[in-house]
Coordinates of C-alpha atoms in Angstrom, one line a residue:
X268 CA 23.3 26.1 11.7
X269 CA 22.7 22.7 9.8
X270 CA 19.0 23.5 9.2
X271 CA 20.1 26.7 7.5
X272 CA 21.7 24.6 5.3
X273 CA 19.3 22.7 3.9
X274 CA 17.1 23.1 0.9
X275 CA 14.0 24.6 1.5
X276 CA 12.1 21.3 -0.2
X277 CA 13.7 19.3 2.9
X278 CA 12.1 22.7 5.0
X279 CA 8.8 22.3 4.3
X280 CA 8.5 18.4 4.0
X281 CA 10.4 18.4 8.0
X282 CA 7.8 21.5 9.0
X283 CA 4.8 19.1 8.1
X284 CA 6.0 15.9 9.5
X285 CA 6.9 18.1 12.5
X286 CA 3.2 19.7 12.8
X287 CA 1.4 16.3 12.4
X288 CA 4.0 14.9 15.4
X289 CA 3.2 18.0 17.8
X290 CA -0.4 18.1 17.0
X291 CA -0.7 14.7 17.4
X292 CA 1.2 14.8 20.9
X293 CA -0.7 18.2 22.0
X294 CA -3.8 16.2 21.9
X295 CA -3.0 13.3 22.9
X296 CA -1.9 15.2 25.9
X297 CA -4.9 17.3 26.1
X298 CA -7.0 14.2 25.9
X299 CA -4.8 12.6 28.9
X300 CA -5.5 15.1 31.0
X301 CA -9.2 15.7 29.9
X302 CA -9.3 12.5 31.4
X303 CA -7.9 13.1 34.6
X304 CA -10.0 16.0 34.9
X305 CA -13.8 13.7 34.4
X306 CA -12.2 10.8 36.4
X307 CA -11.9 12.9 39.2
X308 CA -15.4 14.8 38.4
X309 CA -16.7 12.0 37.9
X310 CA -15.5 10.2 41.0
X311 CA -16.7 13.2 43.0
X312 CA -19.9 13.4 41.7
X313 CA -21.0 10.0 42.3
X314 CA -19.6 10.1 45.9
X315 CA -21.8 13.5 46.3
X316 CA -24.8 11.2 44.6
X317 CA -24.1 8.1 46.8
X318 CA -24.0 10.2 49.8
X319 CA -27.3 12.2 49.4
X320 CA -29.3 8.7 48.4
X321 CA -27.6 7.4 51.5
X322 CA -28.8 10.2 53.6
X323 CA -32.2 10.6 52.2
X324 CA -32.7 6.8 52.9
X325 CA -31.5 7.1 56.4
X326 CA -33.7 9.6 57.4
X327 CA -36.3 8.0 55.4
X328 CA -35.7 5.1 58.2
X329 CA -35.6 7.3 60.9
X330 CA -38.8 9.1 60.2
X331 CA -40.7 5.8 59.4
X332 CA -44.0 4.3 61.0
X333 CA -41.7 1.2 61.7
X334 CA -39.3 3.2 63.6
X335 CA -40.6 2.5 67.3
X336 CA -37.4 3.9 69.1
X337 CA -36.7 7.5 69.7
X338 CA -34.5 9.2 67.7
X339 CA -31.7 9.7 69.6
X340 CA -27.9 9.2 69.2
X341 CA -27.9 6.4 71.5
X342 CA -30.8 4.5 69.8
X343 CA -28.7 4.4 66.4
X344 CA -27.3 1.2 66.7
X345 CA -30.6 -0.8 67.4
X346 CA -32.5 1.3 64.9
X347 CA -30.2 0.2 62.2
X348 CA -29.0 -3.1 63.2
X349 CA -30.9 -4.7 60.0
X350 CA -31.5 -1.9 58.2
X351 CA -28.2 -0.5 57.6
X352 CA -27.0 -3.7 55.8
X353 CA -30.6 -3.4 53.7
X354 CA -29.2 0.3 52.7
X355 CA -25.5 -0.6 51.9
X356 CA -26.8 -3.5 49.6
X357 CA -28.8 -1.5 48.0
X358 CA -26.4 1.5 47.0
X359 CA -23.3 -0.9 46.7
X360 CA -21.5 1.3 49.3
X361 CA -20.1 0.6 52.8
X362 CA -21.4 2.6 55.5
X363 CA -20.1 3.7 59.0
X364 CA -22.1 5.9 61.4
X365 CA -20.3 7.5 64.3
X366 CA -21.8 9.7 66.9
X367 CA -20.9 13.3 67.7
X368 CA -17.6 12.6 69.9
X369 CA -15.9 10.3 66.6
X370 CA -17.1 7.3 68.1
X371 CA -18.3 4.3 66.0
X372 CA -21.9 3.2 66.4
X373 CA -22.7 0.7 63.9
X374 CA -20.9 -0.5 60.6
X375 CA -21.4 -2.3 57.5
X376 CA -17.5 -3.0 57.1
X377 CA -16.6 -6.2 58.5
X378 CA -12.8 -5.3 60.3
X379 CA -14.1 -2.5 61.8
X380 CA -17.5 -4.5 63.5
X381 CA -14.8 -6.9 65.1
X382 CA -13.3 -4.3 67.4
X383 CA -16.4 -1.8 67.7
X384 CA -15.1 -0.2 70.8
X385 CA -11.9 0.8 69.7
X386 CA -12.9 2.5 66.4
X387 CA -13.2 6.3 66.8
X388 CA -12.6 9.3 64.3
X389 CA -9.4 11.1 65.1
X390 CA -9.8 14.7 66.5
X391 CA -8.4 16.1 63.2
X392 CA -10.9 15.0 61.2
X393 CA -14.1 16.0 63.7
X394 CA -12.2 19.9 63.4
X395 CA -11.9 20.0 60.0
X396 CA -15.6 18.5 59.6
X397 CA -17.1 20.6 61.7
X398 CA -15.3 23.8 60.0
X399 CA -15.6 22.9 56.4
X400 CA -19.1 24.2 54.6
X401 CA -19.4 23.4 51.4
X402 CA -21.7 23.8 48.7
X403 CA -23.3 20.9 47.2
X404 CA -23.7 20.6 43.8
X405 CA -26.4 18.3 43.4
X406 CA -28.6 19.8 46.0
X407 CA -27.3 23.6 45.8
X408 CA -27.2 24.0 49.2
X409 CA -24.4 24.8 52.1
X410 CA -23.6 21.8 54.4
X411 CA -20.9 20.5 56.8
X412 CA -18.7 18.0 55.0
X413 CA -15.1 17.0 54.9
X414 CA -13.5 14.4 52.6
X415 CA -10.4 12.8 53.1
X416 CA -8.7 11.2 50.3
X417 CA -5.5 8.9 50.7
X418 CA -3.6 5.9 48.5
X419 CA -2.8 3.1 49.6
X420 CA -1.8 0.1 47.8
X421 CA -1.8 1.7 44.7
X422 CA -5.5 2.9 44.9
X423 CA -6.5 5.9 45.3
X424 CA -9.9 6.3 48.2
X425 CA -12.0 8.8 49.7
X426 CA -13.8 8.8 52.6
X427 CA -16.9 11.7 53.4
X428 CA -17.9 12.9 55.9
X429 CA -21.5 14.5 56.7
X430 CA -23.7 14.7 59.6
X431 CA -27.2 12.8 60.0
X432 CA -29.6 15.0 61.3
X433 CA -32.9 14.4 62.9
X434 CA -36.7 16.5 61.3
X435 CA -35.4 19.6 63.4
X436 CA -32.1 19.8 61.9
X437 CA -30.1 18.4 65.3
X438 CA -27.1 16.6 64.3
X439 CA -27.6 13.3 65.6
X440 CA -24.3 11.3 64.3
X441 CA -21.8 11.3 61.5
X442 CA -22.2 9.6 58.2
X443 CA -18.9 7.9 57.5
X444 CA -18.8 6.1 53.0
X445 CA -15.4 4.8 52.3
X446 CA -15.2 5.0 48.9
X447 CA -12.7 3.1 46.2
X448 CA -11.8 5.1 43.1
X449 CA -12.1 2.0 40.6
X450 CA -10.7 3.8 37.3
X451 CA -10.7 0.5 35.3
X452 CA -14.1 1.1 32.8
X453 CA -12.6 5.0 32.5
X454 CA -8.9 3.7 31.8
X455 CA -10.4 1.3 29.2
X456 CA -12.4 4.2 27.3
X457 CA -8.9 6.2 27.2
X458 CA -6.6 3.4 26.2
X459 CA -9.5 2.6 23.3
X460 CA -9.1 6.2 22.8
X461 CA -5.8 6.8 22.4
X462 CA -5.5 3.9 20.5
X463 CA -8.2 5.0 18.0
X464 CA -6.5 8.3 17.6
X465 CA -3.3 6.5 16.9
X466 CA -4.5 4.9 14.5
X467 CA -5.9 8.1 12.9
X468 CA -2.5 10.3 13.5
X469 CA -0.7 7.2 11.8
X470 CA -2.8 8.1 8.7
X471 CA -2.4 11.6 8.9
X472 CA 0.7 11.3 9.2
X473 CA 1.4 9.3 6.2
X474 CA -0.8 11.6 4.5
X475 CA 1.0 14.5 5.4
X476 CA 3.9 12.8 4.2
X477 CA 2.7 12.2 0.6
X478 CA 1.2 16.1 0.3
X479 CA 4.8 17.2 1.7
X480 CA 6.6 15.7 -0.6
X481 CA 4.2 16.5 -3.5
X482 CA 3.9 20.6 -2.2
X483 CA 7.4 20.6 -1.7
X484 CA 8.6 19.3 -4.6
X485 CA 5.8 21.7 -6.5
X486 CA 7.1 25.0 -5.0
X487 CA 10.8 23.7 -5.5
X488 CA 9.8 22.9 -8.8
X489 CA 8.8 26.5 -9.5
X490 CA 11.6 28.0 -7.9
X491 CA 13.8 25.9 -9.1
X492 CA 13.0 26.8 -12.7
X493 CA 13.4 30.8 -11.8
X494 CA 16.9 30.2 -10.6
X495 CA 18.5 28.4 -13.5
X496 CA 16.7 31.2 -15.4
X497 CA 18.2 33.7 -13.4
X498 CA 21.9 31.8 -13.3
X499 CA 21.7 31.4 -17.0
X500 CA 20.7 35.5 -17.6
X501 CA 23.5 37.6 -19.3
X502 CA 23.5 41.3 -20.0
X503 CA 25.4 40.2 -23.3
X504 CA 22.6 38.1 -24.9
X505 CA 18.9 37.8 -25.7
X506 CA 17.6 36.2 -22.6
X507 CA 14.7 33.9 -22.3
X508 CA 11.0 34.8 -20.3
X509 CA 10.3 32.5 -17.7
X510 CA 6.5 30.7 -18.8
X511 CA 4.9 29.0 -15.7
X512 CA 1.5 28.5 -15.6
X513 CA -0.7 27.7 -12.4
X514 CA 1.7 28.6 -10.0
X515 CA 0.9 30.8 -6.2
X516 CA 0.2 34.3 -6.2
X517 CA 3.8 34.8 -4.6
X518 CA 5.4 33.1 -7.7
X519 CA 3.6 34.3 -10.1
X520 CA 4.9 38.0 -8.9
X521 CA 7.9 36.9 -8.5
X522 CA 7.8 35.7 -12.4
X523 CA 6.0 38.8 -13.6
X524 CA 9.1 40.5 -11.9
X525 CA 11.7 38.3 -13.6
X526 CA 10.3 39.0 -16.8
X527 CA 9.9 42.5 -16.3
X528 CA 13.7 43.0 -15.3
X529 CA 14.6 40.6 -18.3
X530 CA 13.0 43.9 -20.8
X531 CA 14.6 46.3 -19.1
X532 CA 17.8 44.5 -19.1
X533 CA 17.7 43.5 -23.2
X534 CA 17.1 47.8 -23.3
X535 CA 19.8 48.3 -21.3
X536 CA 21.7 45.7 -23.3
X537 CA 20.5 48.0 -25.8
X538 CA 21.9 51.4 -25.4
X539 CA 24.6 49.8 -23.7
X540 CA 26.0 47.9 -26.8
X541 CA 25.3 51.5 -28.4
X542 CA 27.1 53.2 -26.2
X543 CA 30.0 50.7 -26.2
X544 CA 30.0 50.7 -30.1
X545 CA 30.4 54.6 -30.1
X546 CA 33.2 54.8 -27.4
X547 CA 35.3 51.7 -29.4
X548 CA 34.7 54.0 -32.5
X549 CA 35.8 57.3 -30.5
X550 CA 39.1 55.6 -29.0
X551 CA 39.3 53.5 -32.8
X552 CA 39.2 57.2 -34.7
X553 CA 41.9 58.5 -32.0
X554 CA 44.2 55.6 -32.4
X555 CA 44.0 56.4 -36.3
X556 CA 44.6 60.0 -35.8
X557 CA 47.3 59.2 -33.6
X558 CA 49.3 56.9 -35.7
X559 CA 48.5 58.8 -38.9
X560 CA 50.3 61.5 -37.1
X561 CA 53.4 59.7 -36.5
X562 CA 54.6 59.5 -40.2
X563 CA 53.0 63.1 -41.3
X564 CA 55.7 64.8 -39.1
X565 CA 59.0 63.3 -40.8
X566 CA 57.0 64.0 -44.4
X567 CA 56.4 67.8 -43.3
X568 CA 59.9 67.9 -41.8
X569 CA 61.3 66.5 -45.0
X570 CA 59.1 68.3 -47.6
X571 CA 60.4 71.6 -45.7
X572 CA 64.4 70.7 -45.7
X573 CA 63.6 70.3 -49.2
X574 CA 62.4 73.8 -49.9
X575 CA 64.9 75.6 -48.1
X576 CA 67.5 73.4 -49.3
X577 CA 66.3 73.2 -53.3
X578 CA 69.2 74.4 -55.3
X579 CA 68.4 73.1 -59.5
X580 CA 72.1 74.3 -59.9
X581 CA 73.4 72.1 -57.2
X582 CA 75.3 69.3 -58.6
X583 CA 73.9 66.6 -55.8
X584 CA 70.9 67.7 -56.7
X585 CA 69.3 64.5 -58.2
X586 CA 70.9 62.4 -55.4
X587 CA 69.4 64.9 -52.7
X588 CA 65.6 64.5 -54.6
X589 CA 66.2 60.7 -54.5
X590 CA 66.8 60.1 -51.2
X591 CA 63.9 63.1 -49.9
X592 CA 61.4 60.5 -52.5
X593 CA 62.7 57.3 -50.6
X594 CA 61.7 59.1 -46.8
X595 CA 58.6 59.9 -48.2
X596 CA 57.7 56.9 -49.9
X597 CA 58.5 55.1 -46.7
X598 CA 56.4 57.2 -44.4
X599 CA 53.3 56.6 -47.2
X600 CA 53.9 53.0 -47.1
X601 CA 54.0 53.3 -43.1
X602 CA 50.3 55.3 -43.2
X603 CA 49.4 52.5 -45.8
X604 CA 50.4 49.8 -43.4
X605 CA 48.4 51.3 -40.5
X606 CA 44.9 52.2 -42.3
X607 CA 45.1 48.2 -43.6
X608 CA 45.7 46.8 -40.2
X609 CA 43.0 49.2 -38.5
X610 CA 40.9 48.1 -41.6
X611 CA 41.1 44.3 -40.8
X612 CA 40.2 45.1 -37.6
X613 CA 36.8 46.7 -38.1
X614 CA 36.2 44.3 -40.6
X615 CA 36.3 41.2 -37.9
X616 CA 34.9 38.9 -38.1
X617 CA 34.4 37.9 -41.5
X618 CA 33.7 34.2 -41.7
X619 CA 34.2 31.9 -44.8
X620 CA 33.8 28.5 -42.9
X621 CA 34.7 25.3 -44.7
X622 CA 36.2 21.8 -43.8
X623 CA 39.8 21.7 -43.1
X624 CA 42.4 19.9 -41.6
X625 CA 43.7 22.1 -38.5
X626 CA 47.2 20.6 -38.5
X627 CA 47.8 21.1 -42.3
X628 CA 47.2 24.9 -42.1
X629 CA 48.7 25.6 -39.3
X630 CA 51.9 24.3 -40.8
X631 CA 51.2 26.4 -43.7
X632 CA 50.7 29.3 -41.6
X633 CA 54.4 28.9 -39.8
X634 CA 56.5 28.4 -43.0
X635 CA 56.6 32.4 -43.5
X636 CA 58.6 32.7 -40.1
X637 CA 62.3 32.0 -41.1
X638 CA 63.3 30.9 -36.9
X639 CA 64.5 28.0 -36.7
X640 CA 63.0 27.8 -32.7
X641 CA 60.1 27.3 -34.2
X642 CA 58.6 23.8 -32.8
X643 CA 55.7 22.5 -33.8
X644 CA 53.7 19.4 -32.8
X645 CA 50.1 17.1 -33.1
X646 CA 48.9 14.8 -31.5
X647 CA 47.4 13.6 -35.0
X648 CA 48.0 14.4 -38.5
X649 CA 44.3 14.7 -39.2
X650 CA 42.5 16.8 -37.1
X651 CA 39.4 18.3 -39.1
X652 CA 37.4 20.8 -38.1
X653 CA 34.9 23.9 -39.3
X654 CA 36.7 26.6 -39.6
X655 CA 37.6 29.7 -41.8
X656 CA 41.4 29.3 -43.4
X657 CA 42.5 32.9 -43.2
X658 CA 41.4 33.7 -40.0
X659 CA 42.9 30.4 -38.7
X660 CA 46.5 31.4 -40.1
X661 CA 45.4 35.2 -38.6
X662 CA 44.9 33.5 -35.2
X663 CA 48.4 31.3 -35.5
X664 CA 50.5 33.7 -36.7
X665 CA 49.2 36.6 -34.5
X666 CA 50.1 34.8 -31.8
X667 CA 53.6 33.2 -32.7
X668 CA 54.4 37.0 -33.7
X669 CA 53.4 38.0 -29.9
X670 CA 56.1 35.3 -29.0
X671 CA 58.7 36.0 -30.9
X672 CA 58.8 39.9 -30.1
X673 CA 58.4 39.2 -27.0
X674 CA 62.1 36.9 -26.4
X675 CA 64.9 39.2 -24.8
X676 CA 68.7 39.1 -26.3
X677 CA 70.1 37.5 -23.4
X678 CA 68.0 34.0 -23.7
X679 CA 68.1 31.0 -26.1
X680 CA 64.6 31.3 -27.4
X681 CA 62.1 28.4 -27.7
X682 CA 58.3 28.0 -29.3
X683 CA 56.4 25.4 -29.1
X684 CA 52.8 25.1 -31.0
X685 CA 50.6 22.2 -30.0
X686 CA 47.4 21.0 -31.4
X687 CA 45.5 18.3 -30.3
X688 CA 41.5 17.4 -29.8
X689 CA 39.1 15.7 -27.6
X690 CA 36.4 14.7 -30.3
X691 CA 34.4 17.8 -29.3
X692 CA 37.1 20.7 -29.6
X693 CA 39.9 21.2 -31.1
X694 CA 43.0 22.6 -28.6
X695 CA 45.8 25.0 -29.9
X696 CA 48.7 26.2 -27.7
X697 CA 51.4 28.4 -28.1
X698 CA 54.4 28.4 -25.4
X699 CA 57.8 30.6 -25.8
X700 CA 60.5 31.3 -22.9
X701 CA 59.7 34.9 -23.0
X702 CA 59.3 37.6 -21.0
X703 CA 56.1 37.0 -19.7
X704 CA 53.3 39.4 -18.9
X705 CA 53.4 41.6 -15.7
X706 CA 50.4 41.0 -13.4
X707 CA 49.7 44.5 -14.0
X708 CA 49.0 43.9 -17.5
X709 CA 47.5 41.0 -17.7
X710 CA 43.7 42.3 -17.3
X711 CA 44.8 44.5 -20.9
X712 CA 46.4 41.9 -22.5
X713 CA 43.2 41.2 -25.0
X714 CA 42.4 44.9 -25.0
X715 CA 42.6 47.2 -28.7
X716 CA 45.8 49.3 -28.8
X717 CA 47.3 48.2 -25.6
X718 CA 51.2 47.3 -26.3
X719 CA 53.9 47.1 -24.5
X720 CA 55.9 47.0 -27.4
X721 CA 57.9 50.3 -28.8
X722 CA 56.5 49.7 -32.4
X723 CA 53.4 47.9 -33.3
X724 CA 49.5 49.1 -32.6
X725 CA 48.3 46.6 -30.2
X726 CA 45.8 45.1 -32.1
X727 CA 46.8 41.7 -32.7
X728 CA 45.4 39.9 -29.5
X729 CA 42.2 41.9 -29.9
X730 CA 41.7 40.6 -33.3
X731 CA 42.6 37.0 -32.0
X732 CA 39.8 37.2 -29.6
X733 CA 37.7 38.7 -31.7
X734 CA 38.1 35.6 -34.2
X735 CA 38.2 32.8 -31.8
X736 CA 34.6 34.2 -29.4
X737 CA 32.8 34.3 -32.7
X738 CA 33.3 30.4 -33.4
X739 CA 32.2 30.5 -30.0
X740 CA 35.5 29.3 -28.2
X741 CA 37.9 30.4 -26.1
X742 CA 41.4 31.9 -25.7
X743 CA 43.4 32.1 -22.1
X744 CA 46.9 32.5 -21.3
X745 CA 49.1 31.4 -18.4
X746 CA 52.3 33.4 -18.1
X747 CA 54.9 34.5 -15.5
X748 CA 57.5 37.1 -15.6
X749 CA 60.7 36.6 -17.1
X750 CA 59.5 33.1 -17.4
X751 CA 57.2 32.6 -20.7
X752 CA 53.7 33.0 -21.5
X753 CA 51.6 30.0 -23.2
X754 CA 48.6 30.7 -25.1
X755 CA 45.8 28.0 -25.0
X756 CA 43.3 28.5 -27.9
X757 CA 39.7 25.9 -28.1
X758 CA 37.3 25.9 -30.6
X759 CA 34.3 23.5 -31.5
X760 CA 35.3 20.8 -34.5
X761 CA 31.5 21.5 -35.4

């Protein structure tokens, strides 16, 4: 589970240390038993060489002019009283000859010349000598021959086997050659060997640790710069291509990718925004109709009472045409109210940005509210920042309105407006002990129209918004039922 977990740089640069370490031990052991495997041909073969050269010079003796004695089993030991120490000194190899029943004849070996008599073969050895045929490899040919190989001391030794036999093939005794695997020239070669390719996996490896950390930190590199491309893409703006040049095949398609998705998106963006525009317009033209509606009924309703109620003789009559004026003037000025607030609306945002002191205006914007739980404070008297007046006294005094319709008869109502700044943004909040916002409606608190209000069209948060996103800051509100709501507003000084 941790090496899921970790970056695919530290993935590659760990998969080629790792390769150069198991390459490095896979033939290393390879070579190991390479050598196990010549050391013991090796020791085989020159046994098989010793033992023919031995043989042929035997019967070289025993077929020789010089030779006087029969050849005979018997006549072994006097034929090669000299001539068998002549033989070992000249092959560098002890010799034993025994005759057919195991016993010794004659010997080279000084231990076993000291107690002739009592040195025979065992019977286990004679059976398995005279059952195994093998094939030599030297000569190519079948013959009887049995080695017996044994450790002792630490050493490893073999001892062969053959028969001697006389010009018609009649075995006549049995070549004994103890032999003493000396492994030291071979265990110098591989110790100079492994130490040589040491040497060489040491610079691979420190090799392979410079191109990891260069290959891994070029891939990364590449991938690293799709993904804050990707992390930084929005369906809401113009999105950047990603340019990388000289890059894999596999990149470079996933780039080509990238970008292509990035042109369907900004059409998308396209006929989306389109399609957004025309549906605000739709629900903005059936909000109009709507609320132009509400006035045009008491005006019908009115006008009509009038007609059937219109009597020039009546004496009331100029009383009755006053007050019929004053309903209808009212529910004019009502449709005049409406088509200027939907007006300002579609007219956001309409920026006149100049130099002003925050604090200043936003005391200018509260002196048209007459409540005296009004509270207002600033971390600073000077707080100056970019920003257009009106829409600034739009933002404050939408919001303070919010708060004061929203306080119930049964509390002492409080609001408090704070500004303040951290050199980079300037911070306005707005906290009352209202009502609060139900969790249900707090995802449509920012949208056009909603209300919860029984008068009132539900634009003034939308417009808030509206003004504060395009000076590129924020607006977020905390609130809890029956509790209060506070406002937080943050805008750039610059």
């Amino acid at each position: 589970m941790k090496l899921r977990k970790l970056s695919l740089r530290n993935r590659i640069f760990l998969a080629m240390i790792l390769l150069v370490l198991l390459a490095s031990i896979l033939i290393s052991t390879v070579a190991i038993y390479q050598y196990k495997e010549e050391r013991e041909d090796y020791h085989k073969q020159r046994l098989e060489r010793k033992e023919i050269n031995i043989q042929t010079h035997i019967k070289s003796v025993l077929n020789s002019r010089q030779n006087t004695w029969e050849v005979r089993t018997e006549n072994i030991p006097i034929i090669f009283k000299e001539e068998l120490y002549k033989i070992t000194d000249i092959h560098k190899l002890h010799i034993n000859l025994y005759d057919l029943e195991g016993g010794l004849l004659v010997s080279t070996q000084v231990d076993l010349n000291k107690d002739i008599e009592n040195q025979c073969l065992d019977a286990e050895i004679l059976n398995d000598l005279f059952h195994s045929v093998e094939l030599n490899t030297i000569t190519n040919t079948l013959e009887h021959r049995f080695v017996d190989k044994h450790v002792a001391n630490g050493e490893t030794f073999q001892s062969s086997y053959t028969y001697i036999t006389d010009q018609k093939s009649k075995n006549l005794a049995i070549l004994n050659l103890p032999y003493l695997e000396n492994d030291d020239f071979l265990a110098k070669e591989l110790d100079e060997f492994l130490k040589r390719i040491g040497y060489a996996f040491l610079l691979v490896l420190i090799m392979a640790i410079v191109i990891a950390f260069l290959l891994s930190k070029y891939i990364t590199k590449s991938l690293k710069t799709i993904s804050d491309k990707i992390n930084a893409t929005r369906l809401e703006k113009s999105n950047e291509k990603i340019d990388i040049n000289d890059t894999s095949e596999e990149i470079t398609a996933l780039v080509n990718s990238y970008n292509s998705m990035i042109d369907e998106l900004e059409e998308s963006a396209v006929k989306l925004a389109t399609s957004e525009r025309e549906q605000a317009w739709r629900e903005m033209a059936k909000q109009v109709a709507h609320e132009i509606k509400n006035p045009l009924t008491p005006m019908r309703l009115t006008v009509q009472n009038f007609q059937r109620k219109f009597d020039p003789k009546d004496e009331n009559i100029h009383q009755k045409l006053d007050e019929y004026s004053k309903t209808l003037i009212q529910q004019i000025d009502t449709m005049s109210s409406i088509a200027s607030a939907f007006s300002t609306f579609a007219k956001m945002p309409a920026q006149k940005n100049e130099t002003l002191n925050v604090v200043e205006i936003i005391k200018l914007a509260l002196d048209i509210f007459n409540e005296d739980y009004i509270e207002f404070k600033a971390t600073s008297n000077d707080i100056i920042a970019k920003f257009d007046r009106t829409q600034l006294i739009r933002v404050v005094t939408n919001l303070v309105k919010n708060s004061i319709q929203s306080m119930p008869d049964t509390i002492i109502p409080r609001i408090v407006i704070n500004v303040e700044t951290d050199q980079k943004d300037v911070m306005i909040t707005v906290a009352d002990n209202g009502a609060g916002v139900s969790e249900e409606n707090k995802h449509k608190i920012f949208e056009p129209k909603f209300t919860t209000k029984t008068s009132g069209m539900g634009l003034g948060l939308a417009m808030v918004k509206n003004i504060v996103e395009t000076y590129n800051g924020t607006i977020s509100f905390v609130s809890k039922k029956d509790k209060g709501t506070t406002f937080k507003v943050s805008f750039p000084i610059e």
